[in-house]
JSON list of C-alpha atoms in Angstrom, two decimals:
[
{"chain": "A", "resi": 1, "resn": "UNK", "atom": "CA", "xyz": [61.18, 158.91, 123.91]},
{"chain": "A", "resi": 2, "resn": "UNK", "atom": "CA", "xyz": [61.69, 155.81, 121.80]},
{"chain": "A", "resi": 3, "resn": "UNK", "atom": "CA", "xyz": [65.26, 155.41, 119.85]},
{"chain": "A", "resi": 4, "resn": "UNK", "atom": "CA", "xyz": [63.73, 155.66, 116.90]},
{"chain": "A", "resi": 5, "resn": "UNK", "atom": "CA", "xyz": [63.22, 159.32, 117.11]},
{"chain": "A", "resi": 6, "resn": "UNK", "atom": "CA", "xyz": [67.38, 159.66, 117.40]},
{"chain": "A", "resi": 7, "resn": "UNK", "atom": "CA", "xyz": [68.08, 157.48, 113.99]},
{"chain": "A", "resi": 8, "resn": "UNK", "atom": "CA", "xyz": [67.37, 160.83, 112.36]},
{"chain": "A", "resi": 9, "resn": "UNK", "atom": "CA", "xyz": [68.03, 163.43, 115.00]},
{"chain": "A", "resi": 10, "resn": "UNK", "atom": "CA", "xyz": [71.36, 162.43, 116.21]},
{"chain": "A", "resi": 11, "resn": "UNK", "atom": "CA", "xyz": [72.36, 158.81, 114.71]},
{"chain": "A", "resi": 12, "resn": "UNK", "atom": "CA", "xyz": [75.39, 158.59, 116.30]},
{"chain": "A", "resi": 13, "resn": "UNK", "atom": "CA", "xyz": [73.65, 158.58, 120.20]},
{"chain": "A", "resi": 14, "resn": "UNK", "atom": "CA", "xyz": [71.46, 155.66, 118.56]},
{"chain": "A", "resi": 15, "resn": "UNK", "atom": "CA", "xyz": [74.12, 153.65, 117.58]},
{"chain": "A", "resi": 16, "resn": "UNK", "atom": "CA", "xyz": [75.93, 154.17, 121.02]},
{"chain": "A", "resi": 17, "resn": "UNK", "atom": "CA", "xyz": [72.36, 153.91, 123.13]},
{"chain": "A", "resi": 18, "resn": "UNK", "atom": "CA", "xyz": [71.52, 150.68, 120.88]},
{"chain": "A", "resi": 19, "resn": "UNK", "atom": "CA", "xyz": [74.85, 148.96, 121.42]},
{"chain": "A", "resi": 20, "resn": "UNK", "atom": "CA", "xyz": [74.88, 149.82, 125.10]},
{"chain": "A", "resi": 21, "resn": "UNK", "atom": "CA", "xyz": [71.67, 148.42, 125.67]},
{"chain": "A", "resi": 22, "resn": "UNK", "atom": "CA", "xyz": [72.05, 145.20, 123.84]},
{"chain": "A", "resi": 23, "resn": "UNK", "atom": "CA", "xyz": [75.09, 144.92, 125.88]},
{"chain": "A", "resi": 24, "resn": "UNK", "atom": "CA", "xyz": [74.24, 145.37, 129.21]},
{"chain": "A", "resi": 25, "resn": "UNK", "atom": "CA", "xyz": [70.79, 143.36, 128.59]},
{"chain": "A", "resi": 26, "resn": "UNK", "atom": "CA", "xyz": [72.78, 140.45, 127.51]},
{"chain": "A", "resi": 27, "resn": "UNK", "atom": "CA", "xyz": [75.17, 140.69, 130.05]},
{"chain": "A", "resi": 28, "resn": "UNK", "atom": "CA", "xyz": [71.59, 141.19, 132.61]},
{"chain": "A", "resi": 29, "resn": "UNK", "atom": "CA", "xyz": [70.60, 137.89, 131.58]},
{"chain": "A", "resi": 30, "resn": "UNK", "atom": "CA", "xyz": [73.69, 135.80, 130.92]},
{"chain": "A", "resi": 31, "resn": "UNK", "atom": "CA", "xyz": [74.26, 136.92, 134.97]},
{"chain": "A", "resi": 32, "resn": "UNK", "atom": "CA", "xyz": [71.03, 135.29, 136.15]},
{"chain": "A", "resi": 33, "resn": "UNK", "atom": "CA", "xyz": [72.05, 132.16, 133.54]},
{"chain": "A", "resi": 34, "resn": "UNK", "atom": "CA", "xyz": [75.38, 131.53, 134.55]},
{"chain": "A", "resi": 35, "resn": "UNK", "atom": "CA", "xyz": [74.94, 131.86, 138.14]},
{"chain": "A", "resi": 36, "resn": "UNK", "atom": "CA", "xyz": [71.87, 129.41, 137.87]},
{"chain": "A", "resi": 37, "resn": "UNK", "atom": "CA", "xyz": [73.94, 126.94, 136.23]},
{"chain": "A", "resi": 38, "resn": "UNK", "atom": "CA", "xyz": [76.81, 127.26, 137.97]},
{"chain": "A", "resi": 39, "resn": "UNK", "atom": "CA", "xyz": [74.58, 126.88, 141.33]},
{"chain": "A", "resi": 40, "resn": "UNK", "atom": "CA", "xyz": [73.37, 123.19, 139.93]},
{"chain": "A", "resi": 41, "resn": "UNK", "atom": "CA", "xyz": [70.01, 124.12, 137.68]},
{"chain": "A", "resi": 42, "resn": "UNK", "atom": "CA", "xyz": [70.62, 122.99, 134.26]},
{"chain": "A", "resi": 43, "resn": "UNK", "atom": "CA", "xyz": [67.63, 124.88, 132.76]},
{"chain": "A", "resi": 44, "resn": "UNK", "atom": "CA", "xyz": [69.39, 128.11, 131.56]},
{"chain": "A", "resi": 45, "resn": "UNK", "atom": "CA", "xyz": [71.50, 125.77, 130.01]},
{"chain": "A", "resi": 46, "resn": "UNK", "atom": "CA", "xyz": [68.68, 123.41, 127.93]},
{"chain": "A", "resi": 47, "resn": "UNK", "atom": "CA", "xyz": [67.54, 127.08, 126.95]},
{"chain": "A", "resi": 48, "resn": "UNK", "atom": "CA", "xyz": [70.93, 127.65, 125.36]},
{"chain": "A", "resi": 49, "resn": "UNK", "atom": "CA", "xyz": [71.00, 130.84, 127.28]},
{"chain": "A", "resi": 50, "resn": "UNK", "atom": "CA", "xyz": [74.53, 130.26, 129.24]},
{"chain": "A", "resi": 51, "resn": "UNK", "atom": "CA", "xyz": [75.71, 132.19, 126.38]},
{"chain": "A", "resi": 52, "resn": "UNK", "atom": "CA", "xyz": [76.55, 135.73, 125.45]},
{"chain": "A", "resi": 53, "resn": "UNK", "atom": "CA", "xyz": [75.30, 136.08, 122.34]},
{"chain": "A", "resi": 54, "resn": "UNK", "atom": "CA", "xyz": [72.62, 138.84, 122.00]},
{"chain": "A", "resi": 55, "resn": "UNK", "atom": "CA", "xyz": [70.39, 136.66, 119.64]},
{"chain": "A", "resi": 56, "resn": "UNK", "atom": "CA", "xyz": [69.58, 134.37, 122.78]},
{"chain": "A", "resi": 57, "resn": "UNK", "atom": "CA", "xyz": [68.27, 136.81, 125.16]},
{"chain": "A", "resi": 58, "resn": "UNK", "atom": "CA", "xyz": [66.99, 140.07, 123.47]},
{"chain": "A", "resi": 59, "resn": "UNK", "atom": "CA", "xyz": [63.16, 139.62, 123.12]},
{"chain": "A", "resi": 60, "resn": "UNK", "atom": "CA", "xyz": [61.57, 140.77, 120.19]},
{"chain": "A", "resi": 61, "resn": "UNK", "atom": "CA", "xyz": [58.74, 142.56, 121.63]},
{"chain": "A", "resi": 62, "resn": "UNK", "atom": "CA", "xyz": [60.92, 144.08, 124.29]},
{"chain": "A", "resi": 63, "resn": "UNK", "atom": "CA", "xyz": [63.24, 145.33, 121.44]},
{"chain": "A", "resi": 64, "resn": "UNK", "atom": "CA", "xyz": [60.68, 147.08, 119.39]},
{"chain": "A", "resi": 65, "resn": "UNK", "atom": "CA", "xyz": [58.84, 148.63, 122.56]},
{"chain": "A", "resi": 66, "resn": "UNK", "atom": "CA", "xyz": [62.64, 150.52, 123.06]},
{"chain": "A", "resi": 67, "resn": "UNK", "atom": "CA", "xyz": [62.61, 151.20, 119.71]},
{"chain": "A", "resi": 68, "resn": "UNK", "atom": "CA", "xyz": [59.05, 153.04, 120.07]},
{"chain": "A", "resi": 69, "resn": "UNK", "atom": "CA", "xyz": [58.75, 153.89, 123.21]},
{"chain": "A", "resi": 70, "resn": "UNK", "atom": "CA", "xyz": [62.28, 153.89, 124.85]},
{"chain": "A", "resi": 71, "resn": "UNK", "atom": "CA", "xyz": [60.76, 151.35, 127.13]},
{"chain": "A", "resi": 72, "resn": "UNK", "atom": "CA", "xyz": [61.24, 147.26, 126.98]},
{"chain": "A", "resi": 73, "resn": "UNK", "atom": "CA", "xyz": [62.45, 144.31, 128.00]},
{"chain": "A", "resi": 74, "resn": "UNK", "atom": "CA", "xyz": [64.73, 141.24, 127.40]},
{"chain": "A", "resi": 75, "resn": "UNK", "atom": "CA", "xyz": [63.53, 137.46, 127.63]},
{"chain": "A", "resi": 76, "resn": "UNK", "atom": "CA", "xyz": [63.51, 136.50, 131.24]},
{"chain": "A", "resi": 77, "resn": "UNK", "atom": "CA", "xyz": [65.82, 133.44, 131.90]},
{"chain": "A", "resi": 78, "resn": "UNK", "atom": "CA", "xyz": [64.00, 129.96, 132.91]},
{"chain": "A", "resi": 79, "resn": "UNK", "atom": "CA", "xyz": [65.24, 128.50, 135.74]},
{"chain": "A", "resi": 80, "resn": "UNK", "atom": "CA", "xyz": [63.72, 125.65, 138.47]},
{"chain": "A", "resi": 81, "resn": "UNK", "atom": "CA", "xyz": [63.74, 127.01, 141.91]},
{"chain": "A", "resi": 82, "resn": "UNK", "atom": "CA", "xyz": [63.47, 123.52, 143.01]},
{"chain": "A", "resi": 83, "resn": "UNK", "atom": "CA", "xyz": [67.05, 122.82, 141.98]},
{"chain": "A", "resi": 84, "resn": "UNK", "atom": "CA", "xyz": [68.20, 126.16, 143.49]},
{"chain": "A", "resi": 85, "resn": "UNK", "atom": "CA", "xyz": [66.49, 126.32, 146.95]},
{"chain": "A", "resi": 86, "resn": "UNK", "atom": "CA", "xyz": [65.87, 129.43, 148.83]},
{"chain": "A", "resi": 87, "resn": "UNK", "atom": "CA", "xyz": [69.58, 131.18, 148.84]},
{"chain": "A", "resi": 88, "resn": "UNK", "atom": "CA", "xyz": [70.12, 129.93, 145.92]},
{"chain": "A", "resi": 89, "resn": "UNK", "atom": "CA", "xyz": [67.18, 131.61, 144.07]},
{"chain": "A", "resi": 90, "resn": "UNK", "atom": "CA", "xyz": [68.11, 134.85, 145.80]},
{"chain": "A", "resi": 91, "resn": "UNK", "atom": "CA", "xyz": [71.63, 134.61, 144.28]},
{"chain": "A", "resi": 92, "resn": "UNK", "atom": "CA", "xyz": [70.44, 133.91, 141.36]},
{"chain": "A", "resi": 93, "resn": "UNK", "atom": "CA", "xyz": [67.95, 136.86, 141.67]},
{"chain": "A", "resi": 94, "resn": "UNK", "atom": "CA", "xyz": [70.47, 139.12, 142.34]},
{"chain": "A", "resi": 95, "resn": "UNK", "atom": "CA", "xyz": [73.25, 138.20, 139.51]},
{"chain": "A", "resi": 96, "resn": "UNK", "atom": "CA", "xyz": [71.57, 140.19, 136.67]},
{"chain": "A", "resi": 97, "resn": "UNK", "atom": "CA", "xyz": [71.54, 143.88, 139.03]},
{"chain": "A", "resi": 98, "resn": "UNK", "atom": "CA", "xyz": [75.09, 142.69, 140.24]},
{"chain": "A", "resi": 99, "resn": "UNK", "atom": "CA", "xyz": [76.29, 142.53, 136.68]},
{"chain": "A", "resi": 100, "resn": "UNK", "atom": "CA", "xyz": [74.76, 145.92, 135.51]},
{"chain": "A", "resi": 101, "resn": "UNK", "atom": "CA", "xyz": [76.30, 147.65, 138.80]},
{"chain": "A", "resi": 102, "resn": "UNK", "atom": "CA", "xyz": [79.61, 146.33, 137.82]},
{"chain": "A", "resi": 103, "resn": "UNK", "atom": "CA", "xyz": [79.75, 147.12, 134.13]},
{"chain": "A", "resi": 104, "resn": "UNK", "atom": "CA", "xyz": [79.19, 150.66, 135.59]},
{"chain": "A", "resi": 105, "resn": "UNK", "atom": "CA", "xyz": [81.97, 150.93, 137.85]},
{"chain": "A", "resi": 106, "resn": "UNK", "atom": "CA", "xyz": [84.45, 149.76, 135.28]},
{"chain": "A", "resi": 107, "resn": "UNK", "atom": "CA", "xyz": [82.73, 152.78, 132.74]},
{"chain": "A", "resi": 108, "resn": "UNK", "atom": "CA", "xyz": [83.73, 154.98, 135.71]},
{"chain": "A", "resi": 109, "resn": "UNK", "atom": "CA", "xyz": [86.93, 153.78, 136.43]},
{"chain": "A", "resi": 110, "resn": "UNK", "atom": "CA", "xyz": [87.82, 154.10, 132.55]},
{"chain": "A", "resi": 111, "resn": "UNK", "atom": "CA", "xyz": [86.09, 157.67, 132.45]},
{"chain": "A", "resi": 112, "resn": "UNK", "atom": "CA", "xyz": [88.82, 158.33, 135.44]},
{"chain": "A", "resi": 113, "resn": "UNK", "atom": "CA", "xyz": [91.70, 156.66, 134.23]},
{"chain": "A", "resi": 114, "resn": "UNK", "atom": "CA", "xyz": [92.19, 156.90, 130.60]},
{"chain": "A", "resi": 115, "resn": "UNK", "atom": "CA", "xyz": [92.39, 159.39, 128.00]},
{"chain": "A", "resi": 116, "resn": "UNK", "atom": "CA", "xyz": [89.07, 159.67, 125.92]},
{"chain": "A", "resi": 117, "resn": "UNK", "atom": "CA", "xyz": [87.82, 161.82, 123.02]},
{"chain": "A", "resi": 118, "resn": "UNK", "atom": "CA", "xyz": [84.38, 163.20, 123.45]},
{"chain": "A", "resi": 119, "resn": "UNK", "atom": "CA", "xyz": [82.61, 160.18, 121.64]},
{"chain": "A", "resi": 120, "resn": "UNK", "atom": "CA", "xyz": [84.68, 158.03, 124.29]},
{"chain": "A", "resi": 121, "resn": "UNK", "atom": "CA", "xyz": [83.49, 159.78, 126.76]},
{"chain": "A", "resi": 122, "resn": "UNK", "atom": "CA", "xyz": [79.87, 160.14, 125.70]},
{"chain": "A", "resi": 123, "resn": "UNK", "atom": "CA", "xyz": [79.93, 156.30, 125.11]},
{"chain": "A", "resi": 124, "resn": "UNK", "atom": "CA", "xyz": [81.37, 155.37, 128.71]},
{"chain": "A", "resi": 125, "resn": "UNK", "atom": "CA", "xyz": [78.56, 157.66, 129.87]},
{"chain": "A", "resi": 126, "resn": "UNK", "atom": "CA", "xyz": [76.09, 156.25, 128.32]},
{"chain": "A", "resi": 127, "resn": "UNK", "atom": "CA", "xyz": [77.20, 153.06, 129.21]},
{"chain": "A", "resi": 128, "resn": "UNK", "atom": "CA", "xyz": [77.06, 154.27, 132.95]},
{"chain": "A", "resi": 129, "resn": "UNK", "atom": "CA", "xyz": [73.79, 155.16, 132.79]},
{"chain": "A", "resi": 130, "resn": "UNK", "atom": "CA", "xyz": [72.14, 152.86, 130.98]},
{"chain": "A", "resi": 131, "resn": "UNK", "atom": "CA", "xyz": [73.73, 149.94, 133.26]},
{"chain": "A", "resi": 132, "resn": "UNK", "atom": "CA", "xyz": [72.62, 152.13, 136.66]},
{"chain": "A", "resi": 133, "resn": "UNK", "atom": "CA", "xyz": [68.89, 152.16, 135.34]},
{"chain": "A", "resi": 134, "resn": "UNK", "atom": "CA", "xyz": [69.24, 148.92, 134.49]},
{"chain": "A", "resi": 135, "resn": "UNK", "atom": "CA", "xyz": [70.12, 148.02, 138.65]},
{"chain": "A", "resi": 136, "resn": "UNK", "atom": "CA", "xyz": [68.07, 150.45, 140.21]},
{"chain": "A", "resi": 137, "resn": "UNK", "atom": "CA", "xyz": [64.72, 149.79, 138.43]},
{"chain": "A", "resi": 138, "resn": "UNK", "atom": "CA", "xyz": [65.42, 145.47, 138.22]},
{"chain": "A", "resi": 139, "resn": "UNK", "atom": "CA", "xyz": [66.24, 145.80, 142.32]},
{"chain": "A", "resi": 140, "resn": "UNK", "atom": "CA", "xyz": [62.31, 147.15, 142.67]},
{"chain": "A", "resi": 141, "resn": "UNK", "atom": "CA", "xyz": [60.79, 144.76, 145.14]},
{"chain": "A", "resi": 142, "resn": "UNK", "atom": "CA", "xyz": [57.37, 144.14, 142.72]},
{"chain": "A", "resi": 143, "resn": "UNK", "atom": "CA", "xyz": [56.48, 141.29, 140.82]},
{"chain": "A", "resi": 144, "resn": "UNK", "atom": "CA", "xyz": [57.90, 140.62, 137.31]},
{"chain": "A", "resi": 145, "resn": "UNK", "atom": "CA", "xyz": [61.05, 142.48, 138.53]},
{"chain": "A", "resi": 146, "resn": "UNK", "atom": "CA", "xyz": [64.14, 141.01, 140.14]},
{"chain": "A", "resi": 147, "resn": "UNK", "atom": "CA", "xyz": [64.12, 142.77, 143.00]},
{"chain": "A", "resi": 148, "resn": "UNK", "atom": "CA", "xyz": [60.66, 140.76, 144.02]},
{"chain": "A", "resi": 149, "resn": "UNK", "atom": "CA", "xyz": [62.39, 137.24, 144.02]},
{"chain": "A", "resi": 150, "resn": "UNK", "atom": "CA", "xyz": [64.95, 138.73, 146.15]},
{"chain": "A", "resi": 151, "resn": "UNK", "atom": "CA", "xyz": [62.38, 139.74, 148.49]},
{"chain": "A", "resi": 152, "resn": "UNK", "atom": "CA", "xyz": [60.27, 136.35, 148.09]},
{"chain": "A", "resi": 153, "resn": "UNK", "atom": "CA", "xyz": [63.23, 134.51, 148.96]},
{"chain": "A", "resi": 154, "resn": "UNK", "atom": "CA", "xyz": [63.97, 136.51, 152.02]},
{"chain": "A", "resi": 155, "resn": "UNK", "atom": "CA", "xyz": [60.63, 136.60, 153.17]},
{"chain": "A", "resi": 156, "resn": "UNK", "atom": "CA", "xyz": [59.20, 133.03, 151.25]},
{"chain": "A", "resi": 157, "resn": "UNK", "atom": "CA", "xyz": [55.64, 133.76, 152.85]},
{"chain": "A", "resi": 158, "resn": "UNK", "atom": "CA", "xyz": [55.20, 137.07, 150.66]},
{"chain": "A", "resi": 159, "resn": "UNK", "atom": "CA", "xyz": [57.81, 135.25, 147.70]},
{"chain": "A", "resi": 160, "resn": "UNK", "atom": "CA", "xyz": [54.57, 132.85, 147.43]},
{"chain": "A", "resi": 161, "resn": "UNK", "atom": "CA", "xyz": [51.99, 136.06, 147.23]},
{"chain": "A", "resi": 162, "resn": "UNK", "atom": "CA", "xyz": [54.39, 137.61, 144.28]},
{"chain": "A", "resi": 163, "resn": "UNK", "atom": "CA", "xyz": [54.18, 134.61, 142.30]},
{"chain": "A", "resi": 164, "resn": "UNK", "atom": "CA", "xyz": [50.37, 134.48, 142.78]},
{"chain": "A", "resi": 165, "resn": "UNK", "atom": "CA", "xyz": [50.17, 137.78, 141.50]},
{"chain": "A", "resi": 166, "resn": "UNK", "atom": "CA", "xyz": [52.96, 137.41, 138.59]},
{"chain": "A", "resi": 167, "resn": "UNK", "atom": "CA", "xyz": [50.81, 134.54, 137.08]},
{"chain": "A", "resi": 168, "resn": "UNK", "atom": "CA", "xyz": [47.57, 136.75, 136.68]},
{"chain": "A", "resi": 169, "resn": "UNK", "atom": "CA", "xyz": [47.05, 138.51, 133.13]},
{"chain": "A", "resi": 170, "resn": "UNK", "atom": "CA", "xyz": [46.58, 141.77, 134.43]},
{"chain": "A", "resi": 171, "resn": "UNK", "atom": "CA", "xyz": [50.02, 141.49, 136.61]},
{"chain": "A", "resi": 172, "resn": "UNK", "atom": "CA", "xyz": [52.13, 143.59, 133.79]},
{"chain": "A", "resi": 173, "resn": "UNK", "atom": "CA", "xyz": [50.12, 146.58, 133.27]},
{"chain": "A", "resi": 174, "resn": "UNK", "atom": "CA", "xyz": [49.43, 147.15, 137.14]},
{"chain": "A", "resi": 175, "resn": "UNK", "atom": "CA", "xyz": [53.15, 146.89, 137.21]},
{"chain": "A", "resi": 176, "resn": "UNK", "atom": "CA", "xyz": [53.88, 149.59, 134.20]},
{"chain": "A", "resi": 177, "resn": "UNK", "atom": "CA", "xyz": [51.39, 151.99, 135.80]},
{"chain": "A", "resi": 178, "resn": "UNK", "atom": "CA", "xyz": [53.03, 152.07, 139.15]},
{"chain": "A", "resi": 179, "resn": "UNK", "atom": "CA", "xyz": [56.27, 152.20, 137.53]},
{"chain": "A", "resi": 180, "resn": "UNK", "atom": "CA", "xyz": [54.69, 155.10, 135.66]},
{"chain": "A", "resi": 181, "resn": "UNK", "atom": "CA", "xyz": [53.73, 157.35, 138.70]},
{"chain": "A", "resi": 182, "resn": "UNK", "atom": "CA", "xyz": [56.47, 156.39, 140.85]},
{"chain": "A", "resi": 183, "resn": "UNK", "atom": "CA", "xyz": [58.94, 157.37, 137.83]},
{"chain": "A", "resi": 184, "resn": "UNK", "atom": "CA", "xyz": [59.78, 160.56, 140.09]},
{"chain": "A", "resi": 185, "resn": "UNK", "atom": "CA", "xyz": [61.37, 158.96, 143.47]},
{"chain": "A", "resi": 186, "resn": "UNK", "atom": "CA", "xyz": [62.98, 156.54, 141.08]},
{"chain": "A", "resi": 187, "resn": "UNK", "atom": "CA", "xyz": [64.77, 158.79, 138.53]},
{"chain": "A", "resi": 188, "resn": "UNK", "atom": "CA", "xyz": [66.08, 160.05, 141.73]},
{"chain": "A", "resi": 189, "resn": "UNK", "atom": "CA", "xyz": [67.21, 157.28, 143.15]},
{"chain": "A", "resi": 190, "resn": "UNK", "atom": "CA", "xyz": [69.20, 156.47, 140.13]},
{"chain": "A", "resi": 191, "resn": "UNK", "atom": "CA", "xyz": [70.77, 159.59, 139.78]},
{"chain": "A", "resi": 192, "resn": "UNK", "atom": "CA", "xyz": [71.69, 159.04, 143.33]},
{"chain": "A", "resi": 193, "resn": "UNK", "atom": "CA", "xyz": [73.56, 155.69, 142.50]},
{"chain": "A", "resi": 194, "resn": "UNK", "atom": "CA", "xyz": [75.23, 157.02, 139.59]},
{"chain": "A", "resi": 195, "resn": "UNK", "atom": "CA", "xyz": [77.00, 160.03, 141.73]},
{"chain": "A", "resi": 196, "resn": "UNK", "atom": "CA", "xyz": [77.85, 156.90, 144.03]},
{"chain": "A", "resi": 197, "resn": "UNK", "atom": "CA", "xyz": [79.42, 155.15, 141.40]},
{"chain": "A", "resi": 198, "resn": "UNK", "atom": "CA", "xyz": [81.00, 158.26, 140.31]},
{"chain": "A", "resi": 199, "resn": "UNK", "atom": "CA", "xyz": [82.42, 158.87, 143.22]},
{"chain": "A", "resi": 200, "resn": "UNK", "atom": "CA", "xyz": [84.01, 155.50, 144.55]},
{"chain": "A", "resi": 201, "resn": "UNK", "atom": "CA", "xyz": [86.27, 156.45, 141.46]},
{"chain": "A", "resi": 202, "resn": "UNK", "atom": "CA", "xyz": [87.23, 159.81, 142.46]},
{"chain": "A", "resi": 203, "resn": "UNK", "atom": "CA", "xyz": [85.56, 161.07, 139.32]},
{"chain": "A", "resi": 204, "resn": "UNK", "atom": "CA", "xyz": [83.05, 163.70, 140.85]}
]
């Protein structure tokens, strides 16, 4: 269900769903960014994307498709492998999950530790959640997703076949439509980490 349908339902869960996502998506990509530059590739940074501000990394496209169909994306970060090598690429990778997994446990450590009214606590969940998704589906080992560089850097002989198959046309919808029908072992595999997170805290 896209937000839109929530602007007149319940207005309140848009605003919080809307600011969470632009939130964790910037943090997502300022991650894979910083890392990169901080790792010796100045192409994040020629991009002006070593940056937190929402404006640089929310894609337009991907913003309307959540608005629509509660389903998008935000403007992958540019970077040169070349300038990263193997490890570093996998870091690199890795940063934008690693960033959503975090913002999650410090939701659940607040949920444990302080004292919230309901819209606190609806917000901190929200945040939760929205950051878990975010690291279980990106840490998918197919192409387009971060979890696929990991794996091409790992394994560089199969990291050369993704890449063959991220550059063709038809790459993104064969990607949506096994995100589609595997939507069932995934949803449970994020509920899954979200009890995890939960529970490092002591909240469940």
């Amino acid at each position: 269900m896209g937000l839109l349908n929530l602007l007149t339902s319940n207005p309140t869960a848009f605003v919080i769903i809307a600011l969470a996502l632009a939130l964790s998506l910037t943090v997502h990509e300022f991650a894979h960014a910083y890392v990169a530059d901080k790792l010796g590739d100045p192409t994040p940074r020629r991009f002006g994307r070593v940056t937190l501000n929402p404006g640089k990394h929310l894609d337009p496209l991907g913003t309307l498709l959540l608005l629509v169909a509660g389903f998008g994306f935000a403007k992958p970060v540019p970077i040169n492998p070349a300038n990263l090598g193997r490890w570093g690429t996998l870091w690199v990778s890795a940063a934008g999950p690693i960033s959503n997994l975090l913002i999650a446990l410090v939701a659940a450590i607040l949920l444990k530790v302080l004292p919230h009214s309901d819209l606190a606590l609806r917000v901190l969940l929200t945040v939760l959640g929205i950051n878990v998704v975010l690291a279980v589906f990106n840490l998918i080992p197919i192409p387009l997703l971060d979890g696929s560089r990991i794996l091409g850097a790992l394994v560089p002989p199969l990291g050369r076949s993704l890449a063959q198959f991220e550059a063709q046309p038809f790459s993104f919808v064969l990607v949506m439509v096994f995100i589609y029908l595997a939507r069932s072992p995934i949803s449970g595999i994020i509920t899954a980490v979200q009890g995890w997170v939960l529970g490092i805290v002591g909240y469940v």
